[in-house]
Coordinates of C-alpha atoms in Angstrom, one line a residue:
M11 CA 90.7 116.3 78.1
V12 CA 89.8 113.9 80.6
E13 CA 85.7 113.6 79.9
G14 CA 83.2 114.2 82.5
V15 CA 85.7 116.8 84.5
N16 CA 84.8 120.7 84.9
Y17 CA 88.0 122.7 84.2
R18 CA 87.2 125.4 86.4
K19 CA 89.8 127.4 88.8
Q20 CA 89.4 127.5 92.8
R21 CA 88.7 130.4 95.0
V22 CA 91.6 128.8 97.0
P23 CA 94.6 128.2 95.0
P24 CA 96.1 124.4 95.1
F25 CA 99.1 126.0 96.6
L26 CA 97.3 127.1 99.9
R27 CA 95.6 124.0 100.1
Q28 CA 98.6 121.9 99.9
S29 CA 100.4 124.5 102.6
L30 CA 97.0 124.1 105.0
A31 CA 97.4 120.4 104.8
V32 CA 101.1 120.1 105.2
S33 CA 101.1 123.0 108.0
G34 CA 99.3 120.3 110.5
V35 CA 102.5 118.0 110.1
V36 CA 105.4 120.5 110.2
L37 CA 103.5 121.7 113.6
Y38 CA 104.0 118.4 114.9
M39 CA 107.3 118.0 114.0
I40 CA 108.1 121.8 115.6
G41 CA 106.9 120.1 118.5
T42 CA 109.4 116.9 117.9
G43 CA 112.1 119.0 117.8
A44 CA 111.2 120.6 121.2
N45 CA 110.8 116.9 122.6
I46 CA 114.7 116.7 121.5
A47 CA 115.9 120.0 122.4
F48 CA 114.2 120.4 125.5
P49 CA 116.5 118.2 128.2
G50 CA 119.2 120.6 126.9
V51 CA 117.5 123.4 129.2
L52 CA 115.2 121.2 131.3
L53 CA 118.7 119.2 132.9
Q54 CA 120.4 122.7 133.0
Q55 CA 117.9 124.1 135.3
L56 CA 117.6 121.0 137.5
R57 CA 121.1 120.8 138.1
E58 CA 120.5 124.1 140.4
P59 CA 120.8 123.3 144.1
D60 CA 117.3 124.5 145.0
S61 CA 115.8 122.7 142.3
A62 CA 112.5 121.1 142.9
L63 CA 113.4 117.7 141.6
Q64 CA 117.0 116.5 142.1
L65 CA 118.6 114.2 139.7
T66 CA 121.2 111.9 139.0
L67 CA 123.7 111.8 135.7
E68 CA 122.0 108.3 135.2
H69 CA 118.6 110.2 135.2
E70 CA 119.8 112.9 133.2
S71 CA 121.2 110.5 130.3
W72 CA 117.7 108.4 130.5
I73 CA 115.5 111.6 130.2
A74 CA 117.6 112.6 127.2
S75 CA 117.9 109.1 125.6
I76 CA 114.4 107.4 126.4
L77 CA 112.7 108.9 123.6
G78 CA 114.6 106.6 121.5
L79 CA 113.2 103.6 123.2
S80 CA 109.5 105.0 123.3
L81 CA 110.3 105.8 119.6
I82 CA 110.5 102.2 118.7
L83 CA 106.9 101.3 120.3
G84 CA 105.8 104.4 118.2
I85 CA 107.1 103.1 115.0
A86 CA 106.5 99.3 115.2
T87 CA 102.7 100.7 115.4
A88 CA 102.9 103.0 112.6
P89 CA 103.1 100.6 109.8
F90 CA 99.3 99.2 111.2
S91 CA 98.0 102.6 111.5
L92 CA 98.9 104.2 108.4
Q93 CA 97.4 101.1 106.6
R94 CA 94.6 100.7 108.4
L95 CA 93.9 103.7 109.8
G96 CA 95.0 106.0 107.0
R97 CA 97.7 108.9 107.1
R98 CA 95.1 111.5 108.3
L99 CA 93.6 109.6 111.6
T100 CA 96.9 108.7 112.5
N101 CA 98.8 112.0 112.0
Q102 CA 95.6 113.0 114.8
L103 CA 96.3 110.3 117.1
S104 CA 100.2 111.1 117.3
T105 CA 99.5 114.4 119.2
L106 CA 97.3 112.8 121.8
P107 CA 100.3 110.9 123.7
S108 CA 102.7 114.0 122.9
M109 CA 99.9 116.5 124.6
G110 CA 99.5 114.0 127.2
G111 CA 103.4 113.8 128.4
W112 CA 104.0 117.6 127.9
A113 CA 101.1 117.9 130.5
L114 CA 102.5 115.3 132.8
M115 CA 106.2 116.9 132.6
V116 CA 104.5 120.2 133.6
A117 CA 103.2 118.4 136.5
A118 CA 106.1 116.3 137.6
A119 CA 107.3 116.0 141.1
T120 CA 109.6 113.0 140.8
P121 CA 112.2 111.9 138.4
E122 CA 109.9 108.8 137.6
T123 CA 107.4 111.0 136.3
L124 CA 109.8 112.7 133.7
L125 CA 110.5 109.3 132.5
I126 CA 107.0 108.6 131.9
S127 CA 106.5 111.7 130.3
R128 CA 109.4 111.6 127.8
T129 CA 108.0 108.0 127.0
M130 CA 104.8 109.2 126.2
Q131 CA 106.4 112.1 124.0
G132 CA 108.3 109.3 122.4
F133 CA 105.5 107.4 121.4
G134 CA 103.7 110.2 119.9
M135 CA 107.0 110.9 117.8
G136 CA 107.1 107.4 116.7
L137 CA 104.0 107.1 115.0
Q138 CA 104.6 110.9 113.5
A139 CA 108.4 109.9 112.2
A140 CA 107.0 107.3 110.1
S141 CA 103.8 109.5 108.8
A142 CA 105.3 113.0 108.6
P143 CA 107.2 111.9 105.1
V144 CA 104.6 109.9 103.5
S145 CA 101.5 112.3 104.4
I146 CA 103.5 115.3 103.1
A147 CA 104.8 113.5 99.8
E148 CA 101.2 112.4 99.1
Y149 CA 99.3 115.8 99.8
S150 CA 102.2 117.6 97.4
S151 CA 102.0 118.2 93.7
P152 CA 105.5 117.1 92.3
K153 CA 107.3 120.6 91.9
L154 CA 106.1 121.7 95.6
R155 CA 107.0 118.2 97.0
G156 CA 111.1 119.0 97.8
A157 CA 110.5 122.2 99.5
F158 CA 107.1 120.9 101.8
L159 CA 109.4 117.9 102.5
A160 CA 112.5 120.5 103.1
T161 CA 110.2 122.1 105.8
I162 CA 110.9 119.2 108.2
A163 CA 114.3 120.2 108.5
F164 CA 112.9 123.5 109.3
S165 CA 110.4 122.1 111.8
F166 CA 112.9 120.5 113.8
A167 CA 115.2 123.9 113.6
T168 CA 112.1 125.9 114.7
G169 CA 111.1 123.4 117.4
M170 CA 114.8 122.9 118.7
L171 CA 115.2 127.2 119.0
I172 CA 111.9 127.4 120.8
A173 CA 112.4 124.8 123.4
H174 CA 116.2 126.7 124.0
V175 CA 114.8 130.0 123.9
F176 CA 111.9 129.6 126.3
G177 CA 113.9 127.3 128.6
T178 CA 116.2 130.4 128.8
L179 CA 113.7 132.9 129.2
L180 CA 111.2 130.6 131.7
Y181 CA 110.8 128.3 134.3
W182 CA 110.9 125.0 133.1
R183 CA 107.4 124.1 133.8
S184 CA 106.0 127.3 131.8
A185 CA 108.1 126.6 129.1
G186 CA 106.7 122.7 128.8
I187 CA 103.3 124.5 128.6
A188 CA 104.5 126.6 125.8
C189 CA 106.1 123.8 124.0
G190 CA 103.1 121.4 124.7
S191 CA 100.6 124.0 123.1
V192 CA 102.2 123.3 119.4
Y193 CA 100.2 119.8 119.3
L194 CA 96.9 121.2 120.0
L195 CA 97.2 123.3 117.0
S196 CA 98.7 120.3 114.9
F197 CA 95.6 118.6 116.0
I198 CA 93.2 121.4 114.5
L199 CA 94.9 121.7 111.4
V200 CA 95.2 118.2 110.5
S201 CA 91.4 117.8 111.2
L202 CA 90.6 120.4 108.6
S203 CA 92.7 118.4 105.9
P204 CA 91.4 115.7 104.1
E205 CA 92.6 112.3 103.6
T206 CA 95.5 111.9 101.1
P207 CA 94.8 110.8 97.9
P208 CA 97.5 107.9 97.3
Y209 CA 95.7 106.4 100.4
L210 CA 92.1 106.7 99.3
A211 CA 93.1 104.7 96.0
S212 CA 95.0 102.1 97.6
R213 CA 91.8 100.9 99.8
G214 CA 89.9 101.4 96.4
K215 CA 88.3 104.2 97.3
F216 CA 88.3 105.6 94.1
N217 CA 85.9 108.3 94.1
Q218 CA 86.6 109.7 97.4
C219 CA 90.3 109.7 96.1
R220 CA 89.0 112.4 93.4
K221 CA 87.6 114.2 95.6
S222 CA 90.3 114.4 97.8
F223 CA 93.0 115.1 94.8
R224 CA 91.0 117.8 93.3
W225 CA 90.3 119.5 96.5
L226 CA 94.5 119.5 96.9
R227 CA 95.2 120.2 93.6
G228 CA 92.5 121.8 91.8
Y229 CA 91.0 121.0 88.3
Y230 CA 93.8 121.5 86.3
H231 CA 93.9 119.3 82.8
D232 CA 97.5 118.1 83.7
S233 CA 96.6 117.3 87.1
E234 CA 93.8 115.5 86.1
K235 CA 96.3 113.3 83.9
E236 CA 98.1 112.5 86.6
L237 CA 94.8 111.7 89.0
E238 CA 94.3 109.2 86.2
V239 CA 97.5 107.7 86.2
L240 CA 97.2 107.3 90.1
L241 CA 94.0 105.7 89.8
N242 CA 94.6 103.3 87.1
S243 CA 97.8 102.0 88.7
Q244 CA 96.0 101.3 91.8
K245 CA 93.4 99.7 90.2
M246 CA 96.1 97.1 88.7
E247 CA 97.3 96.8 92.3
V248 CA 94.2 96.0 93.8
T249 CA 93.7 93.5 91.4
E250 CA 97.5 91.8 91.9
V251 CA 96.8 91.7 95.7
I252 CA 93.8 89.2 95.4
T253 CA 96.1 86.4 94.9
G254 CA 95.1 83.8 98.1
K255 CA 98.6 84.0 99.3
S256 CA 99.3 84.0 103.2
R257 CA 100.7 87.1 104.8
L258 CA 103.9 85.4 105.5
Q259 CA 104.2 84.6 101.8
N260 CA 103.5 88.0 100.9
W261 CA 106.1 89.2 103.3
V262 CA 108.6 87.1 101.6
E263 CA 107.8 88.1 98.1
T264 CA 107.8 91.5 99.0
A265 CA 111.4 91.4 101.0
K266 CA 112.5 90.2 97.3
K267 CA 111.3 93.1 95.4
P268 CA 114.1 95.7 94.3
E269 CA 111.2 98.5 94.6
F270 CA 110.8 97.6 98.3
Y271 CA 114.8 96.4 99.3
K272 CA 116.7 99.3 97.2
P273 CA 114.8 102.3 99.0
T274 CA 114.6 100.3 102.4
L275 CA 118.7 100.1 102.4
I276 CA 119.0 103.5 101.1
M277 CA 117.1 104.7 103.8
V278 CA 118.7 102.6 106.6
F279 CA 122.1 104.5 105.3
M280 CA 120.4 107.8 105.3
F281 CA 119.0 107.8 108.9
V282 CA 122.2 105.9 110.8
M283 CA 123.7 108.9 108.9
F284 CA 121.3 111.1 110.3
Q285 CA 121.9 110.4 113.9
I286 CA 125.4 109.3 113.9
S287 CA 125.9 112.9 112.2
G288 CA 125.0 114.3 115.8
M289 CA 121.8 115.3 114.9
T290 CA 119.9 114.5 118.3
V291 CA 123.0 114.7 120.6
V292 CA 123.7 118.3 119.8
P293 CA 120.6 120.0 120.8
S294 CA 120.1 117.4 123.7
Y295 CA 123.6 118.2 125.0
T296 CA 124.4 121.8 123.5
I297 CA 125.6 123.3 126.5
P298 CA 128.3 120.9 127.7
M299 CA 129.6 120.4 124.5
M300 CA 129.9 124.0 123.5
D301 CA 131.2 124.9 126.7
E302 CA 133.9 122.2 125.9
V303 CA 134.4 123.8 122.1
T304 CA 134.3 127.5 122.9
G305 CA 136.6 126.9 126.2
R306 CA 134.0 128.7 128.4
A307 CA 135.3 132.1 126.4
I308 CA 131.2 132.4 125.6
E309 CA 128.7 132.2 128.0
S310 CA 126.7 129.0 127.8
N311 CA 123.2 130.4 126.9
T312 CA 125.0 132.6 124.4
S313 CA 127.0 129.7 122.7
M314 CA 123.8 127.6 122.6
L315 CA 121.7 130.4 121.1
M316 CA 124.4 130.7 118.3
V317 CA 123.9 127.1 117.7
D318 CA 120.2 126.9 117.3
V319 CA 120.3 130.6 115.0
V320 CA 122.9 128.8 112.5
R321 CA 120.6 125.7 112.6
F322 CA 117.4 127.9 112.2
V323 CA 118.7 130.0 109.5
T324 CA 120.1 127.2 107.6
S325 CA 116.7 125.2 107.8
I326 CA 114.9 128.3 105.9
M327 CA 117.8 128.3 103.5
A328 CA 117.3 124.3 103.0
C329 CA 113.8 124.8 102.1
V330 CA 114.9 126.9 99.0
V331 CA 117.8 124.9 98.2
V332 CA 116.0 121.5 98.3
N333 CA 113.5 122.5 95.8
K334 CA 115.9 124.3 93.5
L335 CA 118.8 121.7 93.4
N336 CA 119.4 117.8 92.8
R337 CA 118.4 116.2 96.0
R338 CA 121.8 114.1 95.5
T339 CA 123.7 117.8 95.2
V340 CA 122.5 119.0 98.5
L341 CA 123.1 115.8 100.4
F342 CA 126.7 115.2 99.2
L343 CA 127.3 119.2 99.6
G344 CA 126.1 118.6 103.3
V345 CA 128.1 115.5 103.9
I346 CA 131.7 117.3 102.7
I347 CA 130.9 120.2 104.7
S348 CA 130.2 118.4 107.9
V349 CA 133.3 115.9 107.8
T350 CA 135.4 118.7 106.8
S351 CA 134.2 120.8 109.5
L352 CA 134.6 117.8 112.0
F353 CA 137.7 117.0 111.3
L354 CA 139.0 120.7 111.2
A355 CA 136.9 121.1 115.0
A356 CA 138.6 117.9 116.4
V357 CA 142.0 119.1 115.4
L358 CA 142.1 122.6 116.6
L359 CA 140.3 121.4 120.0
Y360 CA 143.8 118.8 120.4
L361 CA 145.9 121.7 119.3
R362 CA 144.5 123.4 121.9
D363 CA 144.6 120.8 124.6
L364 CA 148.5 120.7 123.8
G365 CA 149.0 124.2 124.5
F366 CA 149.4 125.2 120.4
I367 CA 146.4 128.0 120.8
T368 CA 147.1 130.6 123.2
E369 CA 144.6 131.4 125.8
E370 CA 143.5 134.4 123.7
Y371 CA 142.5 132.2 120.7
R372 CA 140.7 129.0 122.4
W373 CA 137.1 130.1 121.2
I374 CA 138.7 129.2 117.6
P375 CA 136.9 125.6 117.4
V376 CA 133.4 127.5 117.4
I377 CA 134.2 128.4 113.9
P378 CA 134.4 124.6 112.4
T379 CA 131.7 123.7 114.6
L380 CA 129.1 126.0 113.6
T381 CA 130.1 125.4 109.9
Y382 CA 129.3 121.6 110.9
I383 CA 125.8 122.9 112.0
F384 CA 125.6 124.7 108.9
G385 CA 126.6 121.5 106.7
K386 CA 124.5 118.8 108.6
T387 CA 121.2 121.1 108.8
L388 CA 121.6 121.7 105.1
G389 CA 122.1 118.3 103.7
I390 CA 122.0 115.5 106.6
L391 CA 118.7 117.1 108.0
A392 CA 116.5 118.0 105.0
I393 CA 117.2 115.3 102.2
P394 CA 116.7 112.1 104.5
W395 CA 113.2 113.3 105.3
A396 CA 112.7 114.5 101.6
I397 CA 114.2 110.9 100.4
A398 CA 111.7 109.1 102.9
G399 CA 108.6 110.7 101.6
E400 CA 109.4 109.3 97.8
V401 CA 111.4 106.6 97.5
F402 CA 109.0 104.2 98.9
P403 CA 106.3 102.6 96.5
L404 CA 102.7 103.2 97.9
A405 CA 102.1 99.1 98.3
Y406 CA 105.1 99.3 100.6
R407 CA 105.4 103.0 101.8
S408 CA 103.7 101.9 105.4
L409 CA 105.9 99.1 106.0
G410 CA 109.0 100.5 104.5
S411 CA 108.6 103.9 106.5
G412 CA 108.1 101.7 109.6
I413 CA 111.5 99.5 109.0
S414 CA 113.7 102.6 108.2
G415 CA 111.8 104.7 111.2
M416 CA 112.8 101.6 113.6
I417 CA 116.4 101.9 112.5
L418 CA 116.3 105.8 113.1
S419 CA 114.9 105.0 116.7
I420 CA 117.4 102.4 117.8
M421 CA 120.1 104.9 116.7
F422 CA 118.0 107.6 118.5
F423 CA 118.7 105.6 121.5
V424 CA 122.1 104.3 121.1
V425 CA 123.6 107.9 120.2
V426 CA 122.4 110.0 122.9
K427 CA 122.3 107.6 125.6
T428 CA 126.0 106.9 125.0
A429 CA 127.1 110.9 124.1
P430 CA 127.9 111.2 127.7
T431 CA 130.3 108.6 128.2
S432 CA 131.7 109.3 124.9
F433 CA 132.5 113.0 125.7
K434 CA 133.9 111.6 129.2
E435 CA 136.4 109.0 127.8
I436 CA 137.4 110.2 124.3
G437 CA 136.2 113.7 124.8
V438 CA 134.5 116.3 122.4
N439 CA 137.3 116.1 119.9
G440 CA 137.2 112.7 119.8
T441 CA 133.6 112.3 119.5
F442 CA 133.8 114.6 116.6
L443 CA 136.3 112.3 114.7
V444 CA 134.0 109.3 115.2
Y445 CA 131.1 111.1 114.2
G446 CA 133.2 112.6 111.0
I447 CA 134.4 109.1 109.8
C448 CA 130.9 107.4 110.3
I449 CA 129.1 110.4 108.4
A450 CA 132.1 109.4 105.4
I451 CA 131.4 106.2 105.1
C452 CA 127.4 106.5 105.1
G453 CA 128.0 109.0 102.7
A454 CA 130.4 106.6 100.4
F455 CA 127.3 104.0 100.3
L456 CA 124.8 106.2 99.2
Y457 CA 126.8 107.8 96.6
F458 CA 126.3 104.6 94.6
L459 CA 122.5 103.9 96.0
L460 CA 120.7 107.2 96.0
P461 CA 119.1 107.9 92.5
E462 CA 117.9 111.2 91.8
T463 CA 114.1 112.1 92.4
K464 CA 113.7 115.8 92.0
G465 CA 111.1 116.9 89.8
K466 CA 109.7 112.9 89.2
T467 CA 106.2 112.1 90.2
L468 CA 106.1 109.4 93.0
Y469 CA 105.2 106.8 90.3
E470 CA 108.0 107.4 88.1
I471 CA 110.4 106.9 91.1
E472 CA 108.5 103.5 92.2
C473 CA 108.9 102.5 88.5
H474 CA 112.7 103.6 88.3
F475 CA 113.3 100.9 91.7
K476 CA 111.3 98.3 89.6
G477 CA 113.3 99.0 86.7
I478 CA 110.9 99.7 84.1
K479 CA 111.5 102.7 81.7
S480 CA 108.8 105.4 81.8
D481 CA 107.8 104.2 77.9
R482 CA 107.2 100.5 79.1
A483 CA 104.8 101.7 81.7
D484 CA 101.1 101.6 81.0
S485 CA 100.1 102.6 77.4
G486 CA 100.2 106.3 77.0
E487 CA 101.6 107.0 81.0
K488 CA 105.1 108.4 79.4
D489 CA 103.3 111.2 77.8
K490 CA 101.1 112.0 81.3
M491 CA 104.4 111.9 83.0
L492 CA 106.1 114.4 81.2
E493 CA 103.3 117.0 81.3
L494 CA 103.0 117.0 84.8
E495 CA 105.9 119.0 85.0
T496 CA 103.8 122.0 83.7
M497 CA 101.3 122.1 86.2
E498 CA 99.9 125.2 87.0
G499 CA 100.4 125.6 90.9
G500 CA 99.5 122.2 91.4

């Protein structure tokens, strides 16, 4: 027993408290999914002859891709914000430019105004892209962390589905109001949650850390042991930081540490694979892509909603699968399904173009295409966000999340901006082949780089990258870590 602690049960169980803390971030990520997918319906409506705004093809590609550029600004700001202002305030601030962007879009009268509104949305998304996995991981207990982190994939899929449904049923301005309202709910829920315990401990606010930790995890014997491990490890970090070295020297030393560069390299490959798999291209250009895949045998909006439903149902499945199976198993299962399906869809499209598939069966490529959506949603969408919240040590979590997020945003812009040209020059079949090859290459590197993180505490993962065995950590920590798996509800 840890002395001085009253081991009492709370009226609200830890699971519900952690769910409340995570829900504000989850709602924001629903808004992110809507941001990414909204051009799929917005551009379709603006192509109508009587549209209030007339766009060129160049306008269209910039409206879909400019999120990637503005993401860079948000992500560049994120490490400072996460480290200086904290996770909670960063989450709150990230909702403001996003709400402003949707409001400006609803009132837009020119293409330039649309571009400005998308830029504001992207800046908020950049802050949140770095903050979301960190916040969810730090709010969650080890046994719930996988499921909570998998809700990021669910949130993306839900937001994309909402944007496409609203955009199909409503005029785009009305649909924008509905999508933008998600951020107001996010702001309210984030404001009801405390700051994360690891951040408070990293800033030397140990009493506030205890209060926040116990609010989230309850007063249980095993959770108190984890709390003491957290506090003791951060007390040592605070002591080590006071060295009198310059900031440049600290950065150089940080870059040489395996617990920093190994997770960073892993996340670079993760997020390159995430984007090159078509994760943001498909929702942005669903209708033209599916028109090509189905040979226009299926009505455009129907094929778009088919993709959204498969993605949505799979993301629900991923929340369960990620918490039950090893992270590596889920990731590489998704990689294998995605690569196989992309290659098969490309071959079928080539055969159809050559006349080997009759007009009656021209829709056949839709089967491997939907299988590809299933595979990438299950593994390539869900696992990178789960891993992003786990692999970085607390001392470098803000910086590492910022660097990997920067790669994510650059790839977002490059892949989405070049997609229309790629579809035009090499066709959807050629684009599928390129995506499949790139996924296979990234997956091969990750097979050798990525450790298993399921069921481990954040401190145990940090020890792995440092090359420290649990029995070489501070005296008694091994027994404490082993007992964390039996935590009650927390």
